[in-house]
């Protein structure tokens, strides 16, 4: 049967009105937040349809539009697969094609929430400080023409300005990215940019808008061409934009919305709490921190996926030691949470053979991820006198990775907003000491206090040199010797 006859089609039920705009419509949100919102509407109703916005490219719109913006979510169990059709999307706009249409959509009175998954780099901030990067090209473009924004932050400010001018209450800004105190961070960069545009606008946003913090958790690997064929075989029709995900999911949200306008998230299993911080820190450090560590070390050892890496006894033991000796001692568990059981469950999730989460994918944008995933807890651990050799080794592995050549002499396709600058800093550096010193000078990544810590610097040089001499697997084995 021709592929075009196999495409997904919407059910005859009317689509909900748009109540949410989502910036950065990638696989993660469609496999996580969108499913919760669809489930909440199924249980309690409400017009919470989601209009997605692609901030860079039309690919997602072009794949979803012919199938009525419906898509398949395929849950990957170790022994089986479960597929469902998701029909919560109402439209997908492409920001560079028509920024005015995006601003108008976000400014519409029926839109109550704007959600974001734009990755760490999408907030145009300095990871080491959390402040707006005023020299970022997208921010410079937003300041030059605030009515035709480029960045996610610029679109938020432009739409909020238009709502203020029209006498419409602001929307709630609900970030779903892995950033510490993410609601506070996005509020800070929005207020900073708004203040540069019009100080009175920043004052109105600060007083009237809401920026609840969240914690999101679900492993969602990138979809491959082979996955499209696999989904077609399972569901009996062609879907050009499915998402694949593990069974586990968690969404913890600070219950602070403008006018209390939100879907009935609790009916879908969302944890609505007064303080997200303990959940967020637990997840950022236990999951994201070890995910990044295993990604860099596993990649350098020749492992393609996290499942392959954790199946290697050397890295399995490494993860156990990092959790037990370095991460868990610095955490206060959320209410009712056993951290030992939590990390044991994480290891089981990592080992799921049906999840092909590539080490190369997780390794992307490390300059934006390391400060909150690893460096903050490294600084705290060193100050407390804890052994932090495993996380130091992870930083050394990142430093090796961004050099663009692996331990076998093969080139690495480094994807990082600071990639060219990092590579230039390493060019001509003859040994580990000079390479480490060059990278520690990046204040966007390493706070001055940590970079100046002699114990950290010395251990980092030793770990970097050890990777070159002995390889990633050996260094993981001896990192806690």
Coordinates of C-alpha atoms in Angstrom, one line a residue:
X1 CA 0.0 0.0 0.0
X2 CA 1.4 3.5 -0.8
X3 CA 3.0 5.2 2.2
X4 CA 0.6 8.2 1.9
X5 CA -2.4 5.9 2.5
X6 CA -0.8 4.7 5.7
X7 CA -0.5 8.1 7.4
X8 CA -2.1 8.8 10.7
X9 CA -5.5 10.5 10.6
X10 CA -7.4 12.3 13.4
X11 CA -10.4 10.7 15.0
X12 CA -13.8 12.4 14.2
X13 CA -13.9 13.9 17.7
X14 CA -13.4 17.7 17.6
X15 CA -10.0 19.0 18.5
X16 CA -9.8 21.1 21.7
X17 CA -9.2 24.8 21.5
X18 CA -5.6 26.0 22.0
X19 CA -4.9 26.8 25.6
X20 CA -1.2 26.0 25.6
X21 CA 1.6 27.1 23.3
X22 CA 4.8 25.0 23.4
X23 CA 8.1 26.5 22.3
X24 CA 10.6 23.9 21.0
X25 CA 8.4 21.0 19.9
X26 CA 10.8 18.2 20.0
X27 CA 10.5 14.5 20.9
X28 CA 10.8 14.9 24.7
X29 CA 7.8 17.1 25.2
X30 CA 5.7 15.1 22.9
X31 CA 6.6 11.9 24.8
X32 CA 6.2 13.5 28.2
X33 CA 4.2 16.8 28.9
X34 CA 1.9 16.4 25.9
X35 CA 0.9 12.9 27.1
X36 CA 0.1 14.2 30.6
X37 CA -2.0 17.1 29.2
X38 CA -3.9 14.7 26.9
X39 CA -4.6 12.4 29.8
X40 CA -5.8 15.3 32.0
X41 CA -8.2 16.5 29.3
X42 CA -9.5 13.0 28.8
X43 CA -10.2 12.8 32.5
X44 CA -11.5 16.3 33.3
X45 CA -12.1 18.1 30.0
X46 CA -11.0 21.7 29.2
X47 CA -9.6 23.5 26.2
X48 CA -5.9 22.7 26.7
X49 CA -5.0 21.9 23.1
X50 CA -1.3 22.5 22.4
X51 CA 0.0 24.6 19.5
X52 CA 3.6 23.8 19.0
X53 CA 6.3 26.3 17.8
X54 CA 9.5 25.2 16.0
X55 CA 12.0 28.0 16.7
X56 CA 14.5 27.0 14.0
X57 CA 13.4 24.6 11.3
X58 CA 10.1 23.5 9.5
X59 CA 10.9 19.8 9.7
X60 CA 8.5 19.0 12.6
X61 CA 5.6 20.9 11.1
X62 CA 6.2 19.3 7.7
X63 CA 6.1 15.8 9.2
X64 CA 3.1 16.4 11.4
X65 CA 0.8 18.6 9.3
X66 CA 0.0 15.9 6.7
X67 CA -1.2 13.6 9.5
X68 CA -3.4 16.1 11.2
X69 CA -0.8 16.8 13.9
X70 CA -1.5 13.4 15.4
X71 CA 1.4 11.1 16.2
X72 CA 2.3 7.8 17.8
X73 CA 3.9 7.4 21.2
X74 CA 5.7 4.0 21.5
X75 CA 6.4 2.8 25.0
X76 CA 9.5 0.5 25.0
X77 CA 9.4 -2.2 27.7
X78 CA 12.3 -4.7 27.8
X79 CA 10.0 -7.4 26.6
X80 CA 7.2 -5.6 24.7
X81 CA 6.1 -2.4 23.0
X82 CA 2.9 -0.4 23.5
X83 CA 1.7 2.2 21.0
X84 CA -0.9 5.0 21.4
X85 CA -2.1 7.7 19.1
X86 CA -1.8 11.2 20.6
X87 CA -4.2 13.9 19.3
X88 CA -3.5 16.8 21.6
X89 CA -1.7 19.1 19.1
X90 CA -3.8 21.7 17.3
X91 CA -1.1 23.3 15.1
X92 CA 2.6 23.7 14.6
X93 CA 4.1 27.1 13.6
X94 CA 7.6 27.8 12.4
X95 CA 8.9 30.9 14.0
X96 CA 11.4 32.1 11.3
X97 CA 8.7 31.9 8.7
X98 CA 6.3 34.1 10.5
X99 CA 7.4 35.5 13.9
X100 CA 4.4 37.8 14.0
X101 CA 2.0 34.8 13.8
X102 CA 3.8 33.2 16.8
X103 CA 3.6 36.4 18.9
X104 CA -0.1 36.8 18.0
X105 CA -0.8 33.2 19.0
X106 CA 1.0 33.6 22.3
X107 CA -0.8 36.9 22.9
X108 CA -4.3 35.4 22.4
X109 CA -6.5 35.6 25.4
X110 CA -7.4 31.9 25.2
X111 CA -3.7 30.9 25.8
X112 CA -3.1 30.5 29.5
X113 CA 0.2 28.6 29.6
X114 CA 3.4 28.7 27.5
X115 CA 5.6 25.7 28.0
X116 CA 9.2 25.3 26.9
X117 CA 11.6 22.5 26.0
X118 CA 14.4 24.5 24.2
X119 CA 17.3 22.7 25.9
X120 CA 19.8 24.4 28.2
X121 CA 21.3 26.5 25.4
X122 CA 17.9 27.9 24.3
X123 CA 17.6 30.2 27.3
X124 CA 20.5 32.4 26.0
X125 CA 22.0 32.6 29.5
X126 CA 25.4 32.1 31.0
X127 CA 25.3 28.7 32.7
X128 CA 27.8 29.6 35.4
X129 CA 25.8 32.6 36.5
X130 CA 22.3 32.1 35.3
X131 CA 22.2 35.7 33.9
X132 CA 21.1 36.6 30.4
X133 CA 23.9 36.5 27.9
X134 CA 23.5 40.0 26.5
X135 CA 26.1 39.3 23.8
X136 CA 24.3 36.2 22.4
X137 CA 23.4 36.8 18.7
X138 CA 19.8 35.9 19.3
X139 CA 19.4 38.4 22.1
X140 CA 21.1 41.1 20.1
X141 CA 18.6 40.4 17.3
X142 CA 15.7 40.6 19.8
X143 CA 16.9 43.9 21.1
X144 CA 17.3 45.3 17.6
X145 CA 13.8 44.4 16.7
X146 CA 11.7 43.3 19.7
X147 CA 8.5 42.8 17.6
X148 CA 10.2 40.1 15.4
X149 CA 12.0 38.0 18.0
X150 CA 14.4 35.2 17.4
X151 CA 15.0 33.5 20.8
X152 CA 12.5 31.8 23.0
X153 CA 13.1 34.5 25.6
X154 CA 12.4 37.1 23.0
X155 CA 9.1 35.5 22.0
X156 CA 8.0 35.4 25.7
X157 CA 8.9 39.1 26.2
X158 CA 7.2 40.2 22.9
X159 CA 4.0 38.2 23.6
X160 CA 3.8 39.4 27.2
X161 CA 4.3 43.0 26.0
X162 CA 1.4 42.6 23.6
X163 CA -0.9 41.2 26.3
X164 CA 0.0 44.0 28.6
X165 CA -0.8 46.6 25.9
X166 CA -4.2 44.8 25.2
X167 CA -5.1 44.6 28.9
X168 CA -4.9 40.8 28.8
X169 CA -3.5 39.0 31.9
X170 CA -0.1 37.3 31.3
X171 CA 0.3 33.6 30.7
X172 CA 2.1 31.2 33.0
X173 CA 5.6 30.3 31.8
X174 CA 6.2 26.6 32.4
X175 CA 9.7 25.5 31.6
X176 CA 10.3 21.8 31.2
X177 CA 14.1 21.8 30.7
X178 CA 16.7 20.3 33.0
X179 CA 17.9 23.5 34.7
X180 CA 18.4 24.1 38.4
X181 CA 15.5 26.2 39.8
X182 CA 14.3 26.4 36.3
X183 CA 11.3 28.6 36.9
X184 CA 13.4 31.2 38.7
X185 CA 16.0 31.0 36.0
X186 CA 13.6 31.7 33.1
X187 CA 11.9 34.4 35.1
X188 CA 15.3 36.1 35.6
X189 CA 16.3 36.1 31.9
X190 CA 12.8 37.2 30.9
X191 CA 12.8 40.1 33.3
X192 CA 16.3 41.1 32.3
X193 CA 15.4 41.2 28.6
X194 CA 12.1 42.9 29.3
X195 CA 13.9 45.5 31.3
X196 CA 16.2 46.3 28.4
X197 CA 13.1 46.7 26.2
X198 CA 10.9 48.7 28.6
X199 CA 11.4 48.8 32.4
X200 CA 7.7 49.1 33.0
X201 CA 7.1 45.9 31.1
X202 CA 9.5 44.1 33.4
X203 CA 7.7 45.5 36.5
X204 CA 4.4 44.2 35.1
X205 CA 5.7 40.8 34.4
X206 CA 7.3 40.5 37.8
X207 CA 4.1 41.4 39.5
X208 CA 1.6 39.6 37.4
X209 CA 3.2 36.6 35.6
X210 CA 4.0 33.2 37.1
X211 CA 7.0 31.0 36.4
X212 CA 6.6 27.8 38.4
X213 CA 9.6 25.5 38.6
X214 CA 9.2 21.9 37.4
X215 CA 11.1 18.6 37.4
X216 CA 10.6 16.3 34.3
X217 CA 11.8 12.8 33.9
X218 CA 11.5 10.3 31.1
X219 CA 14.2 8.8 28.8
X220 CA 13.3 9.7 25.2
X221 CA 15.9 8.6 22.6
X222 CA 16.1 10.3 19.3
X223 CA 13.9 8.7 16.6
X224 CA 15.9 7.0 13.8
X225 CA 14.7 6.0 10.2
X226 CA 14.7 2.4 11.5
X227 CA 12.3 3.4 14.2
X228 CA 9.9 4.7 11.6
X229 CA 9.8 1.3 9.9
X230 CA 9.4 -0.4 13.3
X231 CA 6.5 1.8 14.2
X232 CA 4.8 1.3 10.9
X233 CA 5.1 -2.5 11.3
X234 CA 3.6 -2.3 14.8
X235 CA 0.6 0.1 14.1
X236 CA 0.0 -0.9 10.5
X237 CA 0.3 2.6 9.1
X238 CA 3.0 5.2 8.4
X239 CA 3.8 7.8 11.0
X240 CA 6.6 10.3 10.0
X241 CA 7.0 11.7 13.5
X242 CA 6.5 9.1 16.2
X243 CA 8.2 9.3 19.6
X244 CA 9.7 6.5 21.6
X245 CA 10.0 6.5 25.3
X246 CA 10.6 4.3 28.4
X247 CA 7.7 3.2 30.7
X248 CA 8.8 5.5 33.5
X249 CA 7.7 9.0 33.8
X250 CA 7.6 11.8 36.4
X251 CA 6.5 15.4 36.4
X252 CA 6.7 17.5 39.5
X253 CA 5.2 21.0 39.2
X254 CA 5.1 24.0 41.6
X255 CA 1.4 24.7 41.8
X256 CA 1.6 28.5 41.0
X257 CA -0.4 29.5 37.9
X258 CA -1.8 32.8 36.8
X259 CA -5.5 32.7 37.9
X260 CA -5.0 29.1 38.8
X261 CA -5.7 28.3 35.1
X262 CA -4.3 24.9 34.3
X263 CA -5.3 21.4 33.2
X264 CA -6.3 19.0 35.9
X265 CA -2.8 17.7 36.0
X266 CA -3.2 15.7 39.2
X267 CA -5.6 13.3 37.5
X268 CA -2.8 12.4 35.0
X269 CA -0.3 11.7 37.8
X270 CA 1.5 15.0 37.9
X271 CA 2.8 15.8 41.4
X272 CA 1.7 19.4 42.3
X273 CA 3.9 20.6 45.1
X274 CA 4.9 23.8 47.0
X275 CA 8.6 23.3 46.5
X276 CA 10.1 21.4 43.5
X277 CA 13.8 22.0 44.6
X278 CA 14.4 18.6 46.4
X279 CA 13.0 16.6 43.4
X280 CA 14.8 18.8 40.9
X281 CA 18.2 18.4 42.6
X282 CA 17.8 14.7 43.1
X283 CA 17.0 14.2 39.4
X284 CA 19.6 16.6 38.0
X285 CA 22.4 15.0 40.1
X286 CA 21.4 11.4 40.3
X287 CA 20.1 11.0 36.7
X288 CA 21.4 13.8 34.6
X289 CA 24.8 13.9 36.3
X290 CA 25.4 10.2 35.8
X291 CA 23.9 10.2 32.4
X292 CA 26.4 12.8 31.3
X293 CA 29.3 11.0 33.0
X294 CA 28.4 7.7 31.4
X295 CA 27.8 9.4 28.0
X296 CA 31.4 10.9 27.9
X297 CA 33.2 7.9 29.3
X298 CA 31.0 5.4 27.5
X299 CA 31.6 7.2 24.2
X300 CA 35.3 7.3 24.7
X301 CA 35.3 3.6 25.5
X302 CA 33.5 2.9 22.2
X303 CA 30.0 2.2 23.6
X304 CA 27.1 3.5 21.4
X305 CA 24.3 3.7 24.0
X306 CA 23.8 4.1 27.7
X307 CA 22.4 0.6 27.8
X308 CA 25.7 -0.7 26.3
X309 CA 27.7 1.4 28.7
X310 CA 25.9 0.3 31.9
X311 CA 26.1 -3.3 30.8
X312 CA 29.9 -3.0 30.9
X313 CA 30.9 -4.1 34.5
X314 CA 33.5 -1.4 34.8
X315 CA 30.9 1.4 34.2
X316 CA 28.2 -0.3 36.2
X317 CA 30.5 -0.3 39.2
X318 CA 31.6 3.3 38.4
X319 CA 27.9 4.5 38.5
X320 CA 27.3 2.7 41.8
X321 CA 30.3 4.3 43.4
X322 CA 29.5 7.8 42.1
X323 CA 25.9 7.6 43.4
X324 CA 27.0 6.1 46.8
X325 CA 30.1 8.1 47.6
X326 CA 29.7 11.4 45.7
X327 CA 26.1 12.3 44.9
X328 CA 23.7 10.8 47.5
X329 CA 25.6 12.2 50.5
X330 CA 25.0 15.7 49.3
X331 CA 21.3 15.4 48.8
X332 CA 18.2 15.9 51.0
X333 CA 15.6 13.4 49.7
X334 CA 12.2 14.6 48.7
X335 CA 9.4 13.5 51.1
X336 CA 8.9 9.8 51.0
X337 CA 11.9 9.1 48.7
X338 CA 14.5 6.4 49.4
X339 CA 17.6 7.6 47.5
X340 CA 19.2 4.2 47.5
X341 CA 16.0 2.7 45.9
X342 CA 15.9 5.7 43.5
X343 CA 19.4 5.1 42.2
X344 CA 18.8 1.3 41.9
X345 CA 15.7 2.1 39.8
X346 CA 17.8 4.5 37.7
X347 CA 20.3 1.8 36.9
X348 CA 17.5 -0.6 35.8
X349 CA 16.2 2.2 33.5
X350 CA 19.6 2.7 32.0
X351 CA 19.9 -1.0 31.3
X352 CA 16.6 -1.2 29.4
X353 CA 17.8 -2.8 26.1
X354 CA 14.8 -1.4 24.2
X355 CA 16.0 2.2 24.8
X356 CA 18.7 3.0 22.4
X357 CA 19.8 6.3 24.0
X358 CA 23.0 7.2 22.2
X359 CA 26.0 8.4 24.2
X360 CA 26.7 10.9 21.4
X361 CA 23.2 12.4 21.7
X362 CA 23.5 12.9 25.5
X363 CA 27.1 14.3 25.0
X364 CA 25.8 17.2 23.0
X365 CA 25.9 20.8 24.4
X366 CA 28.1 19.8 27.3
X367 CA 29.2 23.3 28.0
X368 CA 25.5 24.1 28.8
X369 CA 24.9 21.0 30.8
X370 CA 27.9 20.5 33.0
X371 CA 27.5 23.5 35.4
X372 CA 24.1 22.3 36.8
X373 CA 24.6 18.5 36.3
X374 CA 28.1 18.0 37.6
X375 CA 30.1 21.2 38.5
X376 CA 27.8 22.5 41.2
X377 CA 27.8 19.2 43.2
X378 CA 31.5 18.9 42.6
X379 CA 32.2 22.2 44.2
X380 CA 29.9 21.3 47.2
X381 CA 31.5 17.9 47.6
X382 CA 35.0 19.2 47.5
X383 CA 34.1 21.9 50.1
X384 CA 32.6 19.1 52.3
X385 CA 35.7 17.0 52.0
X386 CA 34.0 14.1 50.1
X387 CA 35.9 12.0 47.5
X388 CA 34.8 13.3 44.1
X389 CA 37.1 11.4 41.8
X390 CA 34.3 9.9 39.7
X391 CA 32.8 13.2 38.8
X392 CA 36.2 14.8 38.2
X393 CA 36.9 11.9 35.8
X394 CA 33.6 12.8 34.0
X395 CA 34.8 16.4 33.6
X396 CA 38.1 15.1 32.2
X397 CA 36.2 12.9 29.8
X398 CA 34.2 16.0 28.6
X399 CA 37.5 17.9 28.1
X400 CA 38.8 15.0 26.0
X401 CA 35.6 14.8 24.0
X402 CA 35.4 18.5 23.1
X403 CA 39.0 18.2 21.7
X404 CA 37.3 16.5 18.7
X405 CA 39.4 13.3 18.6
X406 CA 38.6 10.2 20.6
X407 CA 41.0 7.9 22.4
X408 CA 41.4 5.8 19.3
X409 CA 42.4 8.7 17.1
X410 CA 39.0 9.0 15.3
X411 CA 37.3 12.4 14.8
X412 CA 34.3 13.3 17.1
X413 CA 31.4 15.3 15.7
X414 CA 31.2 17.7 18.6
X415 CA 27.9 19.6 18.8
X416 CA 28.1 22.4 21.3
X417 CA 27.4 26.2 21.1
X418 CA 30.9 26.8 22.4
X419 CA 32.4 24.1 20.2
X420 CA 34.6 26.2 18.0
X421 CA 35.9 28.3 20.9
X422 CA 36.7 25.2 23.0
X423 CA 38.5 23.5 20.1
X424 CA 40.5 26.7 19.4
X425 CA 41.5 26.9 23.1
X426 CA 42.8 23.4 22.9
X427 CA 44.7 23.8 19.6
X428 CA 48.4 23.9 20.3
X429 CA 48.1 22.8 23.9
X430 CA 50.8 20.2 24.3
X431 CA 49.8 18.3 27.4
X432 CA 47.0 17.7 29.9
X433 CA 48.0 20.5 32.2
X434 CA 47.8 23.2 29.5
X435 CA 44.6 21.7 28.0
X436 CA 42.9 21.6 31.4
X437 CA 44.1 25.2 32.2
X438 CA 42.8 26.4 28.8
X439 CA 39.3 25.0 29.4
X440 CA 39.1 26.0 33.0
X441 CA 39.4 29.6 31.9
X442 CA 35.9 29.5 30.3
X443 CA 33.9 31.5 32.9
X444 CA 30.7 30.6 31.1
X445 CA 31.3 27.1 32.3
X446 CA 33.6 27.0 35.3
X447 CA 33.1 29.4 38.2
X448 CA 36.3 31.1 39.2
X449 CA 36.3 29.6 42.7
X450 CA 36.1 26.0 41.3
X451 CA 38.7 26.7 38.6
X452 CA 41.1 28.0 41.3
X453 CA 40.6 25.0 43.6
X454 CA 44.0 23.3 43.6
X455 CA 42.7 19.9 44.5
X456 CA 40.3 20.0 41.7
X457 CA 42.8 21.2 39.1
X458 CA 45.5 18.7 40.1
X459 CA 43.0 15.8 40.1
X460 CA 41.6 16.9 36.8
X461 CA 45.0 17.0 35.1
X462 CA 45.7 13.5 36.4
X463 CA 42.4 12.2 35.2
X464 CA 42.8 13.8 31.8
X465 CA 46.3 12.4 31.4
X466 CA 45.1 9.0 32.6
X467 CA 42.4 8.8 30.0
X468 CA 45.0 9.4 27.3
X469 CA 47.4 6.7 28.7
X470 CA 45.0 4.0 29.9
X471 CA 41.6 4.6 28.3
X472 CA 38.2 5.3 29.7
X473 CA 37.3 1.9 31.0
X474 CA 40.5 1.5 33.0
X475 CA 40.1 5.0 34.5
X476 CA 36.5 4.2 35.5
X477 CA 37.7 1.1 37.3
X478 CA 40.4 2.9 39.3
X479 CA 38.6 6.2 39.9
X480 CA 37.7 5.2 43.4
X481 CA 40.7 3.0 44.2

